[in-house]
């Protein structure tokens, strides 16, 4: 017998990588970062929000970002990834999932993200309607190694925890 106050928990993980291109603004976690290059992508190229979306979808067993928002669909061309994230948050809410926390690692050589971490946290927390302290943002260099180390791309790893009350099964 399952008690009404019991919760079920799910973890999810998401990754993404986008290459730098000239002539585009750099969007990370819904925030415009001053930098001479942006990230290539069918949407705004926000590699942080894409990894968070995949982590959320993974935890809820709802598939992946490419299936929900196909890059072959002109509807999503140049789209604002914040809108995609809110769409996913709405889907989770319909299924009664609460987001416990989000942990994010941004792998990049440049720019330095220290001055923008709080703003990124605030933006993601507000889009997901969760507490500022439920979002963590870490930035790591790749020690000069590979495409990340050469400053050709930014990669992101994100992990989330979801919880919801069990439906009473009596
Ligand atoms: Mg992506």
PDB file of C-alpha atoms in Angstrom, residues 19-163:
ATOM      1  CA  UNK A  19      30.330  25.331 -32.252  1.00  0.00           C
ATOM      2  CA  UNK A  20      31.194  29.034 -32.261  1.00  0.00           C
ATOM      3  CA  UNK A  21      30.381  31.155 -35.300  1.00  0.00           C
ATOM      4  CA  UNK A  22      30.914  34.806 -36.133  1.00  0.00           C
ATOM      5  CA  UNK A  23      28.075  37.273 -36.326  1.00  0.00           C
ATOM      6  CA  UNK A  24      25.671  35.828 -33.768  1.00  0.00           C
ATOM      7  CA  UNK A  25      25.022  36.869 -30.195  1.00  0.00           C
ATOM      8  CA  UNK A  26      26.125  34.459 -27.484  1.00  0.00           C
ATOM      9  CA  UNK A  27      23.159  33.162 -25.448  1.00  0.00           C
ATOM     10  CA  UNK A  28      23.950  31.002 -22.406  1.00  0.00           C
ATOM     11  CA  UNK A  29      21.225  29.994 -19.971  1.00  0.00           C
ATOM     12  CA  UNK A  30      18.854  32.582 -21.428  1.00  0.00           C
ATOM     13  CA  UNK A  31      21.343  35.414 -20.874  1.00  0.00           C
ATOM     14  CA  UNK A  32      23.156  37.431 -23.559  1.00  0.00           C
ATOM     15  CA  UNK A  33      26.906  37.211 -22.848  1.00  0.00           C
ATOM     16  CA  UNK A  34      29.123  39.921 -24.353  1.00  0.00           C
ATOM     17  CA  UNK A  35      31.528  38.048 -26.674  1.00  0.00           C
ATOM     18  CA  UNK A  36      32.611  38.476 -30.315  1.00  0.00           C
ATOM     19  CA  UNK A  37      31.141  35.087 -31.336  1.00  0.00           C
ATOM     20  CA  UNK A  38      27.870  33.224 -30.837  1.00  0.00           C
ATOM     21  CA  UNK A  39      26.882  29.580 -31.147  1.00  0.00           C
ATOM     22  CA  UNK A  40      25.736  27.895 -34.343  1.00  0.00           C
ATOM     23  CA  UNK A  41      22.326  26.258 -34.123  1.00  0.00           C
ATOM     24  CA  UNK A  42      18.916  25.965 -35.716  1.00  0.00           C
ATOM     25  CA  UNK A  43      17.524  27.853 -32.711  1.00  0.00           C
ATOM     26  CA  UNK A  44      19.357  30.619 -30.800  1.00  0.00           C
ATOM     27  CA  UNK A  45      22.083  28.040 -30.041  1.00  0.00           C
ATOM     28  CA  UNK A  46      21.607  28.250 -26.263  1.00  0.00           C
ATOM     29  CA  UNK A  47      23.603  25.133 -25.409  1.00  0.00           C
ATOM     30  CA  UNK A  48      22.900  25.528 -21.669  1.00  0.00           C
ATOM     31  CA  UNK A  49      19.112  25.526 -21.995  1.00  0.00           C
ATOM     32  CA  UNK A  50      19.276  22.638 -24.488  1.00  0.00           C
ATOM     33  CA  UNK A  51      21.160  20.451 -21.988  1.00  0.00           C
ATOM     34  CA  UNK A  52      18.722  21.418 -19.190  1.00  0.00           C
ATOM     35  CA  UNK A  53      15.757  20.597 -21.447  1.00  0.00           C
ATOM     36  CA  UNK A  54      17.222  17.165 -22.220  1.00  0.00           C
ATOM     37  CA  UNK A  55      17.872  16.501 -18.520  1.00  0.00           C
ATOM     38  CA  UNK A  56      14.258  17.398 -17.653  1.00  0.00           C
ATOM     39  CA  UNK A  57      12.848  15.311 -20.512  1.00  0.00           C
ATOM     40  CA  UNK A  58      15.108  12.427 -19.511  1.00  0.00           C
ATOM     41  CA  UNK A  59      13.976  12.480 -15.887  1.00  0.00           C
ATOM     42  CA  UNK A  60      10.314  12.481 -16.927  1.00  0.00           C
ATOM     43  CA  UNK A  61      10.948   9.833 -19.637  1.00  0.00           C
ATOM     44  CA  UNK A  62       9.548  12.184 -22.285  1.00  0.00           C
ATOM     45  CA  UNK A  63      12.229  11.625 -24.942  1.00  0.00           C
ATOM     46  CA  UNK A  64      14.612  14.340 -26.106  1.00  0.00           C
ATOM     47  CA  UNK A  65      14.778  17.871 -27.431  1.00  0.00           C
ATOM     48  CA  UNK A  66      15.388  16.760 -31.035  1.00  0.00           C
ATOM     49  CA  UNK A  67      12.157  14.772 -31.112  1.00  0.00           C
ATOM     50  CA  UNK A  68      10.031  17.459 -29.465  1.00  0.00           C
ATOM     51  CA  UNK A  69      11.470  20.413 -31.366  1.00  0.00           C
ATOM     52  CA  UNK A  70      12.952  18.975 -34.617  1.00  0.00           C
ATOM     53  CA  UNK A  71      15.627  21.131 -36.280  1.00  0.00           C
ATOM     54  CA  UNK A  72      14.086  20.186 -39.644  1.00  0.00           C
ATOM     55  CA  UNK A  73      10.929  22.075 -38.603  1.00  0.00           C
ATOM     56  CA  UNK A  74      10.976  25.705 -39.775  1.00  0.00           C
ATOM     57  CA  UNK A  75       8.681  26.525 -36.844  1.00  0.00           C
ATOM     58  CA  UNK A  76      11.731  26.278 -34.564  1.00  0.00           C
ATOM     59  CA  UNK A  77      14.219  28.148 -36.793  1.00  0.00           C
ATOM     60  CA  UNK A  78      15.973  30.849 -34.777  1.00  0.00           C
ATOM     61  CA  UNK A  79      13.639  30.113 -31.894  1.00  0.00           C
ATOM     62  CA  UNK A  80      14.194  31.423 -28.387  1.00  0.00           C
ATOM     63  CA  UNK A  81      15.295  28.431 -26.283  1.00  0.00           C
ATOM     64  CA  UNK A  82      13.675  30.059 -23.221  1.00  0.00           C
ATOM     65  CA  UNK A  83      10.297  29.402 -24.849  1.00  0.00           C
ATOM     66  CA  UNK A  84      11.246  25.755 -25.451  1.00  0.00           C
ATOM     67  CA  UNK A  85      12.280  25.398 -21.790  1.00  0.00           C
ATOM     68  CA  UNK A  86       8.996  26.880 -20.564  1.00  0.00           C
ATOM     69  CA  UNK A  87       7.109  24.509 -22.880  1.00  0.00           C
ATOM     70  CA  UNK A  88       8.941  21.561 -21.253  1.00  0.00           C
ATOM     71  CA  UNK A  89       8.304  22.944 -17.743  1.00  0.00           C
ATOM     72  CA  UNK A  90       4.573  23.135 -18.602  1.00  0.00           C
ATOM     73  CA  UNK A  91       4.601  19.495 -19.771  1.00  0.00           C
ATOM     74  CA  UNK A  92       6.201  18.449 -16.465  1.00  0.00           C
ATOM     75  CA  UNK A  93       3.670  20.460 -14.460  1.00  0.00           C
ATOM     76  CA  UNK A  94       0.813  18.717 -16.290  1.00  0.00           C
ATOM     77  CA  UNK A  95       2.330  15.429 -15.117  1.00  0.00           C
ATOM     78  CA  UNK A  96       2.578  16.852 -11.543  1.00  0.00           C
ATOM     79  CA  UNK A  97       6.409  16.768 -11.544  1.00  0.00           C
ATOM     80  CA  UNK A  98       8.166  19.239  -9.257  1.00  0.00           C
ATOM     81  CA  UNK A  99      11.746  20.215 -10.089  1.00  0.00           C
ATOM     82  CA  UNK A 100      13.878  19.709  -6.962  1.00  0.00           C
ATOM     83  CA  UNK A 101      17.151  21.054  -8.380  1.00  0.00           C
ATOM     84  CA  UNK A 102      19.184  21.642 -11.528  1.00  0.00           C
ATOM     85  CA  UNK A 103      22.981  21.333 -11.658  1.00  0.00           C
ATOM     86  CA  UNK A 104      24.838  22.607 -14.707  1.00  0.00           C
ATOM     87  CA  UNK A 105      28.447  22.361 -15.904  1.00  0.00           C
ATOM     88  CA  UNK A 106      29.456  24.647 -18.769  1.00  0.00           C
ATOM     89  CA  UNK A 107      32.635  23.428 -20.476  1.00  0.00           C
ATOM     90  CA  UNK A 108      34.324  26.356 -22.228  1.00  0.00           C
ATOM     91  CA  UNK A 109      37.654  28.082 -22.585  1.00  0.00           C
ATOM     92  CA  UNK A 110      36.284  31.628 -23.042  1.00  0.00           C
ATOM     93  CA  UNK A 111      34.603  33.884 -22.054  1.00  0.00           C
ATOM     94  CA  UNK A 112      34.947  33.784 -18.286  1.00  0.00           C
ATOM     95  CA  UNK A 113      31.468  33.225 -16.873  1.00  0.00           C
ATOM     96  CA  UNK A 114      32.038  34.187 -13.239  1.00  0.00           C
ATOM     97  CA  UNK A 115      30.377  37.637 -13.649  1.00  0.00           C
ATOM     98  CA  UNK A 116      27.281  36.049 -15.281  1.00  0.00           C
ATOM     99  CA  UNK A 117      26.648  32.956 -13.168  1.00  0.00           C
ATOM    100  CA  UNK A 118      24.128  34.613 -10.834  1.00  0.00           C
ATOM    101  CA  UNK A 119      22.230  36.083 -13.781  1.00  0.00           C
ATOM    102  CA  UNK A 120      22.090  32.687 -15.516  1.00  0.00           C
ATOM    103  CA  UNK A 121      20.865  31.032 -12.303  1.00  0.00           C
ATOM    104  CA  UNK A 122      18.215  33.729 -11.852  1.00  0.00           C
ATOM    105  CA  UNK A 123      17.015  33.344 -15.438  1.00  0.00           C
ATOM    106  CA  UNK A 124      16.749  29.533 -15.319  1.00  0.00           C
ATOM    107  CA  UNK A 125      15.107  29.569 -11.872  1.00  0.00           C
ATOM    108  CA  UNK A 126      12.550  32.088 -13.073  1.00  0.00           C
ATOM    109  CA  UNK A 127      11.773  30.170 -16.287  1.00  0.00           C
ATOM    110  CA  UNK A 128      11.316  26.952 -14.300  1.00  0.00           C
ATOM    111  CA  UNK A 129       9.448  28.716 -11.451  1.00  0.00           C
ATOM    112  CA  UNK A 130      11.834  27.310  -8.838  1.00  0.00           C
ATOM    113  CA  UNK A 131      14.014  28.830  -6.123  1.00  0.00           C
ATOM    114  CA  UNK A 132      17.245  30.607  -7.108  1.00  0.00           C
ATOM    115  CA  UNK A 133      19.114  28.236  -4.776  1.00  0.00           C
ATOM    116  CA  UNK A 134      17.742  25.191  -6.592  1.00  0.00           C
ATOM    117  CA  UNK A 135      19.900  26.043  -9.620  1.00  0.00           C
ATOM    118  CA  UNK A 136      23.683  25.666  -9.681  1.00  0.00           C
ATOM    119  CA  UNK A 137      25.990  26.796 -12.489  1.00  0.00           C
ATOM    120  CA  UNK A 138      29.610  25.686 -12.752  1.00  0.00           C
ATOM    121  CA  UNK A 139      32.049  26.656 -15.483  1.00  0.00           C
ATOM    122  CA  UNK A 140      35.093  24.532 -16.323  1.00  0.00           C
ATOM    123  CA  UNK A 141      37.838  24.952 -18.890  1.00  0.00           C
ATOM    124  CA  UNK A 142      39.015  21.904 -20.800  1.00  0.00           C
ATOM    125  CA  UNK A 143      42.674  22.603 -19.954  1.00  0.00           C
ATOM    126  CA  UNK A 144      43.295  23.579 -23.580  1.00  0.00           C
ATOM    127  CA  UNK A 145      42.405  20.098 -24.820  1.00  0.00           C
ATOM    128  CA  UNK A 146      40.294  19.216 -27.875  1.00  0.00           C
ATOM    129  CA  UNK A 147      37.700  21.409 -29.585  1.00  0.00           C
ATOM    130  CA  UNK A 148      36.543  22.940 -26.306  1.00  0.00           C
ATOM    131  CA  UNK A 149      40.115  23.725 -25.285  1.00  0.00           C
ATOM    132  CA  UNK A 150      40.819  25.340 -28.646  1.00  0.00           C
ATOM    133  CA  UNK A 151      37.832  27.617 -28.124  1.00  0.00           C
ATOM    134  CA  UNK A 152      35.895  26.183 -31.080  1.00  0.00           C
ATOM    135  CA  UNK A 153      32.817  25.124 -29.109  1.00  0.00           C
ATOM    136  CA  UNK A 154      30.958  25.141 -25.808  1.00  0.00           C
ATOM    137  CA  UNK A 155      29.623  21.923 -24.273  1.00  0.00           C
ATOM    138  CA  UNK A 156      27.242  21.561 -21.344  1.00  0.00           C
ATOM    139  CA  UNK A 157      26.321  18.779 -18.941  1.00  0.00           C
ATOM    140  CA  UNK A 158      23.160  19.159 -16.842  1.00  0.00           C
ATOM    141  CA  UNK A 159      21.563  16.994 -14.166  1.00  0.00           C
ATOM    142  CA  UNK A 160      18.127  17.388 -12.563  1.00  0.00           C
ATOM    143  CA  UNK A 161      16.008  15.781  -9.879  1.00  0.00           C
ATOM    144  CA  UNK A 162      12.220  15.607 -10.141  1.00  0.00           C
ATOM    145  CA  UNK A 163       9.716  14.520  -7.526  1.00  0.00           C
TER     146      UNK A 163
END
